[in-house]
Short mmCIF file of C-alpha atoms and ligand atoms in Angstrom, two decimals:
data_model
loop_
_atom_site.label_atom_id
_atom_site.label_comp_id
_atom_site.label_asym_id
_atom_site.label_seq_id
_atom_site.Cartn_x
_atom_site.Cartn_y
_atom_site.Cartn_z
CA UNK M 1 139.91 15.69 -67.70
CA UNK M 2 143.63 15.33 -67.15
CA UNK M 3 145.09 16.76 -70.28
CA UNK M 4 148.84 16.80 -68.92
CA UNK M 5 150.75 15.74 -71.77
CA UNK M 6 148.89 17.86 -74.20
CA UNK M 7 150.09 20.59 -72.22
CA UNK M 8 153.65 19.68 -72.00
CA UNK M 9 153.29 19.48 -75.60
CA UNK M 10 151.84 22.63 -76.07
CA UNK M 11 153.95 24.08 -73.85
CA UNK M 12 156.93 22.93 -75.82
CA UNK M 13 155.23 23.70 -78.89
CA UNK M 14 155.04 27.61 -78.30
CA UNK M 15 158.92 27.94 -77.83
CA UNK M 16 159.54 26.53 -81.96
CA UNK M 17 156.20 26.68 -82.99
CA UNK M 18 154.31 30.39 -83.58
CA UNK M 19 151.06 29.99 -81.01
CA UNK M 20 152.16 26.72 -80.23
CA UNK M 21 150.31 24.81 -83.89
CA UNK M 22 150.88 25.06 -87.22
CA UNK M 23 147.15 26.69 -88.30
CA UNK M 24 145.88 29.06 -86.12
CA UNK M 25 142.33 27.85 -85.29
CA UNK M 26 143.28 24.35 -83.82
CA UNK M 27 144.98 26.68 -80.47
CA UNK M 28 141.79 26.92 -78.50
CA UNK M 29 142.52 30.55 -78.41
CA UNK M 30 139.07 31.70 -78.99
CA UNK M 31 136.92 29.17 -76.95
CA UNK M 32 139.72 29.29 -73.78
CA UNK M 33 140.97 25.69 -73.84
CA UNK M 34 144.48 24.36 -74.44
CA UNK M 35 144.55 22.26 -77.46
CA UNK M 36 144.81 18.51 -77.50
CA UNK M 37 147.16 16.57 -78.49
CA UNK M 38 146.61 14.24 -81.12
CA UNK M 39 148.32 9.89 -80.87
CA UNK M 40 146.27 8.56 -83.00
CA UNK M 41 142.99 8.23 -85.32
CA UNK M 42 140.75 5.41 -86.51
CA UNK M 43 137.28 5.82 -88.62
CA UNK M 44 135.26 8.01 -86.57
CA UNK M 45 137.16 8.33 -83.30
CA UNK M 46 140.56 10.02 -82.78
CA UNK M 47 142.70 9.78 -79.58
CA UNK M 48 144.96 12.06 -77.44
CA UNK M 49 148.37 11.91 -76.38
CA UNK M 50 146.33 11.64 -72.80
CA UNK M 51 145.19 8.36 -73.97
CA UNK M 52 141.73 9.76 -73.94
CA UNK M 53 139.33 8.65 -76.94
CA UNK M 54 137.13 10.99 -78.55
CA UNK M 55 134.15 10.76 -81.20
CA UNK M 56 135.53 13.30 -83.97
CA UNK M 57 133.67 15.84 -85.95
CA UNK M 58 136.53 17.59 -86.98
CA UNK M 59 137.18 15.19 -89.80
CA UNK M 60 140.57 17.10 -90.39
CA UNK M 61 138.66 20.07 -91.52
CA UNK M 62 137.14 18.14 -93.96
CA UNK M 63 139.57 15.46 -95.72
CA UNK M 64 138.49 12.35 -94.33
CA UNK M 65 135.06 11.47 -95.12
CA UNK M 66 135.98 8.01 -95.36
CA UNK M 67 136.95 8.21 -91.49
CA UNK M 68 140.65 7.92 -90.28
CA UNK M 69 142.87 4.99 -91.41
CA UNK M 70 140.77 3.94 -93.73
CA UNK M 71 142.46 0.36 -94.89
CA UNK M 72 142.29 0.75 -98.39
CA UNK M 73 143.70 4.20 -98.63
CA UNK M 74 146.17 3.29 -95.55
CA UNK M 75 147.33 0.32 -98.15
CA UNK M 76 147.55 2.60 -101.01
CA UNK M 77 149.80 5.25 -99.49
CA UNK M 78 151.67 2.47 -97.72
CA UNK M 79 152.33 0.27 -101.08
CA UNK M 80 152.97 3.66 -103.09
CA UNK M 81 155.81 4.86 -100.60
CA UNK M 82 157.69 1.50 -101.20
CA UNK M 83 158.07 3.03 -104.30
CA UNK M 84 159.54 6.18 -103.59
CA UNK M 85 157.93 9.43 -102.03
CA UNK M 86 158.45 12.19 -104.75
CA UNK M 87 160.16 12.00 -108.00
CA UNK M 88 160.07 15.52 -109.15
CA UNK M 89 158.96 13.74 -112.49
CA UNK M 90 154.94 13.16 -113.85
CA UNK M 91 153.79 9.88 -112.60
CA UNK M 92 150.56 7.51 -114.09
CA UNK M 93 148.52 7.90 -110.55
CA UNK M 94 148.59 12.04 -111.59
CA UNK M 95 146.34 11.44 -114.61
CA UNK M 96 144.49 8.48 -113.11
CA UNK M 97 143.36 11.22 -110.14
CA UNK M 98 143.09 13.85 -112.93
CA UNK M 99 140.65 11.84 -114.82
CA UNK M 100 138.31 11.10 -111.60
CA UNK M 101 137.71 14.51 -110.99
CA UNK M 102 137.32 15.46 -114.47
CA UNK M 103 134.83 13.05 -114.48
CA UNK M 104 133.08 13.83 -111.89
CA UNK M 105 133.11 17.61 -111.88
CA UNK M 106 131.13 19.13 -114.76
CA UNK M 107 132.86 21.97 -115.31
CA UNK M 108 136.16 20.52 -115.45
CA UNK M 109 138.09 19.05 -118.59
CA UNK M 110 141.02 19.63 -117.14
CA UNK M 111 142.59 20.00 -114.02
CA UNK M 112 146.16 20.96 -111.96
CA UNK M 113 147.10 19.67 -108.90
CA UNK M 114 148.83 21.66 -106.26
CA UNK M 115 149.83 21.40 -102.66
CA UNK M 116 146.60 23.05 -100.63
CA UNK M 117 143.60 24.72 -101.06
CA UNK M 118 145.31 28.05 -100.74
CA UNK M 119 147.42 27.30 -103.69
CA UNK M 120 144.50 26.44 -105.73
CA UNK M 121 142.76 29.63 -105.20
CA UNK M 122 145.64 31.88 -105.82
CA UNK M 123 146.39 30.18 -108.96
CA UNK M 124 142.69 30.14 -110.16
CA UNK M 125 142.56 33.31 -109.74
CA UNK M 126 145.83 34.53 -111.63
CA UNK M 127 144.23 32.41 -114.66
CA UNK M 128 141.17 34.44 -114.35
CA UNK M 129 142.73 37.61 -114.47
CA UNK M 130 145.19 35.98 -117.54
CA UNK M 131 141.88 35.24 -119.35
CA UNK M 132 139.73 37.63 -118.83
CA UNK M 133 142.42 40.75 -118.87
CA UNK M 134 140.89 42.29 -115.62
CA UNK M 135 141.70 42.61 -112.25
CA UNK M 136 139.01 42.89 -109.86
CA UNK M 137 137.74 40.11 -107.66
CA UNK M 138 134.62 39.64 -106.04
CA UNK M 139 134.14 37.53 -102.42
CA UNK M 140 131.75 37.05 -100.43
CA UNK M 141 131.85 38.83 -96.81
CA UNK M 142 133.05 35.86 -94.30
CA UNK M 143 133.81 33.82 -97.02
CA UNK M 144 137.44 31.53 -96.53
CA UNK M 145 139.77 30.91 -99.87
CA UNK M 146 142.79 30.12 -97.86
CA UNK M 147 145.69 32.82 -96.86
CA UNK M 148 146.46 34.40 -100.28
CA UNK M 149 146.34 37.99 -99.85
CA UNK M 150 143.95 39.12 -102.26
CA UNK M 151 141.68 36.75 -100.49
CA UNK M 152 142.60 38.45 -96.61
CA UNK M 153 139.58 40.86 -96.59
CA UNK M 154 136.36 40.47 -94.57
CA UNK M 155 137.49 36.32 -94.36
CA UNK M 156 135.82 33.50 -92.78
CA UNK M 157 137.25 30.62 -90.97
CA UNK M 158 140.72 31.59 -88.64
CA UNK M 159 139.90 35.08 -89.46
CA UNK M 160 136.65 35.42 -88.75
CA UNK M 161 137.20 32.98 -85.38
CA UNK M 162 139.86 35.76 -83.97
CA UNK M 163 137.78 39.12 -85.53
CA UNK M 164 140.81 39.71 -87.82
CA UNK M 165 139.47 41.79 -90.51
CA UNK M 166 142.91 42.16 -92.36
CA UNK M 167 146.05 41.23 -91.96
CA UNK M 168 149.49 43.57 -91.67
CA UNK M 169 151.60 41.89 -94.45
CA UNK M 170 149.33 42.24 -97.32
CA UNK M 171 149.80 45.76 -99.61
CA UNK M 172 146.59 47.85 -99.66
CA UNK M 173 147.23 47.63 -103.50
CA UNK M 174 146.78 44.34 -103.19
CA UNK M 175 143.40 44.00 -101.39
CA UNK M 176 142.17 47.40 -103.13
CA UNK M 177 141.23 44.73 -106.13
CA UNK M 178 138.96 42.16 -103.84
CA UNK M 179 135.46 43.66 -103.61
CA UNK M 180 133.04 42.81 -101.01
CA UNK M 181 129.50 41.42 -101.50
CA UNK M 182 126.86 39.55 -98.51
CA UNK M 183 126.00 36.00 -99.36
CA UNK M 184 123.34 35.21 -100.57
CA UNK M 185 122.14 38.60 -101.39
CA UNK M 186 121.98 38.94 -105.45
CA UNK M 187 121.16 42.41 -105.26
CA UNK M 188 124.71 43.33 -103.81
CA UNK M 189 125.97 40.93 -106.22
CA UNK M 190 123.63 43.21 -109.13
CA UNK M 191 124.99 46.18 -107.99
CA UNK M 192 128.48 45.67 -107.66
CA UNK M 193 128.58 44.35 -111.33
CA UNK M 194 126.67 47.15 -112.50
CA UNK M 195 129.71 49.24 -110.88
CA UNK M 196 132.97 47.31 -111.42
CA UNK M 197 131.47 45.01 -114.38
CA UNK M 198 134.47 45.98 -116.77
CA UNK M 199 136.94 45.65 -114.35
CA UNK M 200 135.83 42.21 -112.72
CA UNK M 201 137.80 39.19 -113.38
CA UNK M 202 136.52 36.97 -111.18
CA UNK M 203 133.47 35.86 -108.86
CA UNK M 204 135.02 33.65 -105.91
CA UNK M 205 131.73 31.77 -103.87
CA UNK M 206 132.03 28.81 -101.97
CA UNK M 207 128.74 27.27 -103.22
CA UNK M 208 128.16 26.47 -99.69
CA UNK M 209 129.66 28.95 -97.49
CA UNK M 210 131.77 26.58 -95.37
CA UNK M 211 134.17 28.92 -93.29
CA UNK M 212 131.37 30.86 -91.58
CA UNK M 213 130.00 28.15 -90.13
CA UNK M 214 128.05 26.13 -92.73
CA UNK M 215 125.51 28.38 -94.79
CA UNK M 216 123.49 26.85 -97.49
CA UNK M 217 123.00 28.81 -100.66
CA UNK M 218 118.81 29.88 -101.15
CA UNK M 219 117.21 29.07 -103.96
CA UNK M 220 118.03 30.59 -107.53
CA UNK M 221 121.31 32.50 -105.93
CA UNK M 222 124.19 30.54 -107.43
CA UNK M 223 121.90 30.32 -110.70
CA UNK M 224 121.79 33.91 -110.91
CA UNK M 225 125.57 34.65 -110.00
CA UNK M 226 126.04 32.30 -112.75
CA UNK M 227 123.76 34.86 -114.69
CA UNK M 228 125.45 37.78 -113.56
CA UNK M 229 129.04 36.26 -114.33
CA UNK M 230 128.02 35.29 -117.38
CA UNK M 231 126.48 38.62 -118.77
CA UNK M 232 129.29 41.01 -117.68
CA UNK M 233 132.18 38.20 -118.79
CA UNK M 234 133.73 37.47 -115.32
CA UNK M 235 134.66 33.83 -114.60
CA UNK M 236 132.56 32.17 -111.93
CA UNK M 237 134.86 30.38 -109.26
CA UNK M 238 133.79 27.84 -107.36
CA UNK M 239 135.79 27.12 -104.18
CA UNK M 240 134.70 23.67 -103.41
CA UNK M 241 137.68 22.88 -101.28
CA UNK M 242 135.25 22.18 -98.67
CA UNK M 243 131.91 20.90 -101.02
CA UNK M 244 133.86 18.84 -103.62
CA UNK M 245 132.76 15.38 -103.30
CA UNK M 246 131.50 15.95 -99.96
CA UNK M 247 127.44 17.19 -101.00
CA UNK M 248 127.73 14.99 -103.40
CA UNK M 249 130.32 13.00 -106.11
CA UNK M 250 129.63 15.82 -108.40
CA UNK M 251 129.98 18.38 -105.48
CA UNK M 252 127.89 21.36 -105.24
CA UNK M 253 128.14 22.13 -108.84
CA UNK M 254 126.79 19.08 -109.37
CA UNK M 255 124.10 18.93 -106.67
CA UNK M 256 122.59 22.37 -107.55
CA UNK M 257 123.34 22.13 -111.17
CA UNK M 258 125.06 25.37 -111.65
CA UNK M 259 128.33 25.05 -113.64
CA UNK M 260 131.30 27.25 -112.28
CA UNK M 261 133.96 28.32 -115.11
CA UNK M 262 137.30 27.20 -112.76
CA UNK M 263 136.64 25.17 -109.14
CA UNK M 264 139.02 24.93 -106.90
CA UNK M 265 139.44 21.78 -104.72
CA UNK M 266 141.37 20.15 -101.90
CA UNK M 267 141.31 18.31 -98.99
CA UNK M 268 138.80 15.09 -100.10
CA UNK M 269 140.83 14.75 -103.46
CA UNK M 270 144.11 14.05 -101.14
CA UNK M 271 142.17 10.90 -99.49
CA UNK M 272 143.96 13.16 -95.85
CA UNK M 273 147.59 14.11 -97.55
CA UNK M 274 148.12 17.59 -98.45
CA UNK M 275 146.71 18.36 -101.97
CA UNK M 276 144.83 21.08 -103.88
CA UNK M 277 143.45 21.55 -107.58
CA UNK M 278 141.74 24.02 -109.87
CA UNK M 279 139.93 23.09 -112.68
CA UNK M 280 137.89 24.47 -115.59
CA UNK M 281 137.09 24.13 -119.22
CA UNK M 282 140.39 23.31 -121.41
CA UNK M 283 139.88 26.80 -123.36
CA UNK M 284 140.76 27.79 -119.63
CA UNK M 285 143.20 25.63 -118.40
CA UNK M 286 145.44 25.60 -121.32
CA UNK M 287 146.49 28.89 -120.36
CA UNK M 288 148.46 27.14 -117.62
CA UNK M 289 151.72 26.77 -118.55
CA UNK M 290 153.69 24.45 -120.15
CA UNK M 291 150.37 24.27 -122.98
CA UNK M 292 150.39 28.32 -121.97
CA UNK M 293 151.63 31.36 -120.77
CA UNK M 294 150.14 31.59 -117.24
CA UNK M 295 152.74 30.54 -114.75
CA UNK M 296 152.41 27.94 -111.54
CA UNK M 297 154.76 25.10 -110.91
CA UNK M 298 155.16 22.82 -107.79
CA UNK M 299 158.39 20.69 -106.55
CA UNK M 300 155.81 18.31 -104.91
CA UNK M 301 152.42 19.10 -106.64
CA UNK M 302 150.66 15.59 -108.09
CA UNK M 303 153.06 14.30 -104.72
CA UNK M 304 152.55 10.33 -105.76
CA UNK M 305 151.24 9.47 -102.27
CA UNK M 306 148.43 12.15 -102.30
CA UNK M 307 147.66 11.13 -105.49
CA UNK M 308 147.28 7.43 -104.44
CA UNK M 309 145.39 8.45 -101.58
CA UNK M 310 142.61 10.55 -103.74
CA UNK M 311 142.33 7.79 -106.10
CA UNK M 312 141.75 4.85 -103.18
CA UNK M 313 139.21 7.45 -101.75
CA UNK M 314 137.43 8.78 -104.69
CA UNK M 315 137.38 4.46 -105.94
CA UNK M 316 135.08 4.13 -102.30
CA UNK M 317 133.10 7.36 -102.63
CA UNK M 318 131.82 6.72 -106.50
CA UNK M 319 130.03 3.80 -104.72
CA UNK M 320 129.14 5.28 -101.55
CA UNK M 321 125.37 5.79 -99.96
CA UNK M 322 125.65 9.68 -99.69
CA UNK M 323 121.89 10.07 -99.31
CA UNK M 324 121.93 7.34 -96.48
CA UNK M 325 124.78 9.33 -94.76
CA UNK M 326 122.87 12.42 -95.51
CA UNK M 327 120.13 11.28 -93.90
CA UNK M 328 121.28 9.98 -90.55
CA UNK M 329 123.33 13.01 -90.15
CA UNK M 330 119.83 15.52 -90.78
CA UNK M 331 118.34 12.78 -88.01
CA UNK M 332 121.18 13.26 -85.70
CA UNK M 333 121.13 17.23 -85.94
CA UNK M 334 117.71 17.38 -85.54
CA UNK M 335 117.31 15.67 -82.28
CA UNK M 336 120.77 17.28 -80.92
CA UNK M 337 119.16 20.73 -81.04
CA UNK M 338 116.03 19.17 -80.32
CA UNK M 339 117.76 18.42 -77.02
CA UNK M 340 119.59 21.70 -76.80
CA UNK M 341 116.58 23.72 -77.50
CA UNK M 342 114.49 21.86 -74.74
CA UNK M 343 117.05 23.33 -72.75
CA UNK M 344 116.10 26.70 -72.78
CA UNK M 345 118.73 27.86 -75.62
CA UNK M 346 117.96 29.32 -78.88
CA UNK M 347 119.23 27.17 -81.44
CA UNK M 348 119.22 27.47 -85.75
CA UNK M 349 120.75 24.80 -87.60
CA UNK M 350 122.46 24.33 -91.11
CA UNK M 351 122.94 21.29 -92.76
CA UNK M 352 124.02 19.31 -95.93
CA UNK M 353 125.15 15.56 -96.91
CA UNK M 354 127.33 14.77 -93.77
CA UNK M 355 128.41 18.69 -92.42
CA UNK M 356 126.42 20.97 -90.02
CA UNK M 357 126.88 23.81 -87.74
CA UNK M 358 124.55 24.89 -84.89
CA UNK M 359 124.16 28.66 -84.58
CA UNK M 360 123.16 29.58 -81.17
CA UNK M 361 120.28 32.16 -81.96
CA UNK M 362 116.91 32.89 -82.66
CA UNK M 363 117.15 34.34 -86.12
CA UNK M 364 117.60 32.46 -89.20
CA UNK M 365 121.35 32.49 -90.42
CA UNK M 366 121.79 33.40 -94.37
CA UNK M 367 125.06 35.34 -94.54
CA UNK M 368 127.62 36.43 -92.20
CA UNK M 369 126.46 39.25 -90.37
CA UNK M 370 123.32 36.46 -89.20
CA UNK M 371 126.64 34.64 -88.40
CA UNK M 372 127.46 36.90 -85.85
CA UNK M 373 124.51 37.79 -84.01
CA UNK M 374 124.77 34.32 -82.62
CA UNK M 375 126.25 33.50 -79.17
CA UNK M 376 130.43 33.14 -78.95
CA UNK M 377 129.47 32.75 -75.34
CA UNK M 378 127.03 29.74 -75.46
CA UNK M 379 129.15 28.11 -78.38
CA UNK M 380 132.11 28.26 -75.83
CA UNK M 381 130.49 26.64 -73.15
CA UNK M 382 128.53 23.53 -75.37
CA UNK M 383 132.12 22.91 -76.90
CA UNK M 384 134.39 22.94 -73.76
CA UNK M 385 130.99 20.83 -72.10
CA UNK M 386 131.22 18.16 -75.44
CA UNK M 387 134.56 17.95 -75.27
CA UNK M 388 135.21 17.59 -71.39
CA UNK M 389 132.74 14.42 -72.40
CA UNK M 390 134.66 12.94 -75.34
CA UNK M 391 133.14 14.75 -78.26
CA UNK M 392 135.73 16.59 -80.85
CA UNK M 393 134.16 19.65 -82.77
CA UNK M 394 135.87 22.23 -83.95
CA UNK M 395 136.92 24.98 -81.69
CA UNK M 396 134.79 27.79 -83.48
CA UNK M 397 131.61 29.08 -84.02
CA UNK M 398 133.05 29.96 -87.42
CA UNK M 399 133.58 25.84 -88.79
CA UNK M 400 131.43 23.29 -89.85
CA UNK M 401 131.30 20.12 -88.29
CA UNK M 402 132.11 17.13 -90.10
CA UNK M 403 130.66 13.69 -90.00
CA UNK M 404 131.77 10.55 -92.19
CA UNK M 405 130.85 7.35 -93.61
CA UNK M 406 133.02 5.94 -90.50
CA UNK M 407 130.65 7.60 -88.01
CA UNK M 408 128.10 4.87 -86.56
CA UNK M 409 124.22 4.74 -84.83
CA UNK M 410 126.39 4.16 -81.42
CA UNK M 411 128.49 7.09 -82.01
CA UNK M 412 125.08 9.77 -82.88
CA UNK M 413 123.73 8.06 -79.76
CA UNK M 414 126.71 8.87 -77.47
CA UNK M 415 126.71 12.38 -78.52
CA UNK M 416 122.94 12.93 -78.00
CA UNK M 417 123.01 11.42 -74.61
CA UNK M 418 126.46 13.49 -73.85
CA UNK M 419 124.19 16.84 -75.10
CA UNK M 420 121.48 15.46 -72.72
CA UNK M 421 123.99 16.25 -69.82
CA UNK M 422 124.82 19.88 -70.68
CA UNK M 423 123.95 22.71 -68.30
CA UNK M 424 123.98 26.29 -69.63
N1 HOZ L 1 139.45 25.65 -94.29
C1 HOZ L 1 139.77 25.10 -93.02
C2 HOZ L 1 138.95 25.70 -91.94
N2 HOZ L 1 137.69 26.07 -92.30
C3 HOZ L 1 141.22 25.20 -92.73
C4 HOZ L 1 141.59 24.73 -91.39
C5 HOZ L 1 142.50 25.67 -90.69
O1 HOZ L 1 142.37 26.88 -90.85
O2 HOZ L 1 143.34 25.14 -89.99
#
């Protein structure tokens, strides 16, 4: 495939730009490509600055599950920024968006909007340590809650895709709070309470662990972390940056019925623009200041065109089939690793509503270090194969594909018959 201009681009890129992008897994590093670069993007299909089209289960990492361009959020952002782009001054669409997820989310009553998921997590966790007086926190090994530095041990996601265990930059005082436990394993979980108990502020899970690859949670663990939190008086943090109305309307607190104290969120909520939140129970959240004393501010947080955005996408999503999606998607994976397996290669898959992520091994995958048995190697050559054939996945082992209501029959099709033509 002639990817000239992407590498002009690139090429250009890397003189202004450190690695050439602006978030380290989109380089290609890891699998040996150049990146691509993107024109353009509408509903399920995104194009290159090669003119080449592509069926896309990136999704933007997660944001648009309404596909790209969607016209009713394109309308709202474009009607909105007749009005003006930030004001620097509370707007109405702030508590209409505020309100939706509060409605939506059980555990929240009240919520804060910020810039990116990163924000959100740092933030939730300085109001956990504010309210609980500790300052341990607990994450799970390969688990992603952005670039804040307590956060930068053992992570998922860019970290986990370049084997960075750490990161110079962050004080070992600093990480020497975070404490380390397997998912799904509620005996490590046990134990480490039954250790740090008084000292823990804060449990930090992504309810399903999204920046490892997609791992679903097994049955009764995020019950009994909710147990666990709950009897030693550490809040229970659900990142659902990545779940939140993507497994469902109510997300994955929702969906498995196990009600977080403070959730973080992003991505959906922004309808594509940037955007975070945490949320919780008002005891909680009016600790934030102005009600309280816990600082976090934002020139451009409740931005009026992300706002606009979230509201326009959340509107589509309270009606939306997401067991029809759900469906089609567990279809689709099935008979693509039907197809790869009949191939001679050892495939496991993991899957929920519309995201999946083939592991490329024999042994079933419940927590990172099952994560890494499987093969870099093999997931290198399927994605350089798909993509030399106009499928976009993410350029890790360590993401989870992406699919939206955009994505069609014809499009599932395309990409089975495209996996029909891989050689390994
Ligand atoms: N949480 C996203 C990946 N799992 C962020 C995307 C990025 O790192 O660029």
């Amino acid at each position: 495939m002639n990817i000239e201009k992407s590498k002009n681009l690139f090429d250009r890129a890397c003189k202004t730009i450190p690695g050439g992008v602006n978030s380290p897994v989109r380089a290609c590093k890891n699998v040996h490509c150049d990146p691509l670069f993107i024109a353009s993007a509408k509903g399920s299909h995104i194009q290159t600055v090669d003119g080449k089209d592509f069926i896309d289960f990136i999704g933007s990492w997660g944001p648009m599950l309404l596909g790209h361009a969607h016209e009713e959020v394109h309308k709202a952002i474009c009607e909105a920024s007749l009005r003006g782009t930030s004001y620097g001054a509370p707007c109405e669409a702030e508590v209409i968006l505020a309100e939706k997820v509060c409605f939506a989310l059980p555990s929240c009553d009240m919520v804060r909007m910020v810039n990116s998921g990163t924000e959100a997590t740092m933030s939730a966790l300085r109001l956990a340590r504010a309210v609980t007086g500790k300052n341990k926190l607990v994450k799970i090994i390969g688990g992603y809650h952005g670039h804040g530095d307590a956060f930068l041990a053992s992570a998922g996601s860019g970290l986990a895709t370049f084997s960075i265990p750490g990161t110079p930059g962050v004080p070992q005082s600093t990480v020497q709070d975070t404490l380390l436990v397997p998912y799904n394993d509620l005996e490590a979980a046990k134990a480490i309470f039954e250790k740090h108990g008084d000292d823990i502020a804060a449990f930090f899970v992504e309810p399903c662990a999204g920046n490892m690859g997609l791992v679903l949670p097994l049955d009764g663990y995020l019950q009994g972390l909710r147990e666990l939190c709950t009897k030693y008086g550490a809040l229970l943090v659900f990142d659902e940056v990545i779940t939140g109305f993507r497994v469902s309307y109510q997300g994955a607190q929702g969906r498995f019925n196990v009600i977080p104290d403070l959730t973080t969120m992003g991505k959906i909520i922004g309808g594509g623009l940037p955007v975070g939140a945490y949320g919780g129970k008002s005891e909680y959240m009016s600790r934030i200041a102005p009600a309280g004393d816990v600082y976090q501010a934002g020139t451009l947080s409740g931005n009026p065109l992300a706002m606009v955005a979230g509201i326009a996408t959340l509107n589509i999503l309270e009606k939306a089939d997401y067991k029809g999606l759900e469906a089609r998607v567990l279809a689709f994976v099935k008979e693509l690793v039907g197809i790869l397996q009949s191939k001679g290669l050892d495939v496991q898959y993991q899957h929920i509503a519309s995201m999946f992520t083939l592991f490329f091994t024999d042994k079933p995958v419940h927590n990172f270090a099952d994560v890494e048995k499987a093969s870099v190697a093999i997931f290198e050559s399927f994605y350089k194969q798909m993509r030399e054939m106009g499928i976009f996945l993410s350029p890790s082992a360590f993401e989870t594909a992406m699919v939206s209501f955009a994505h069609t029959d014809d499009d599932f099709n395309k990409t089975l018959d495209v996996a029909k033509q891989l050689k390994f």
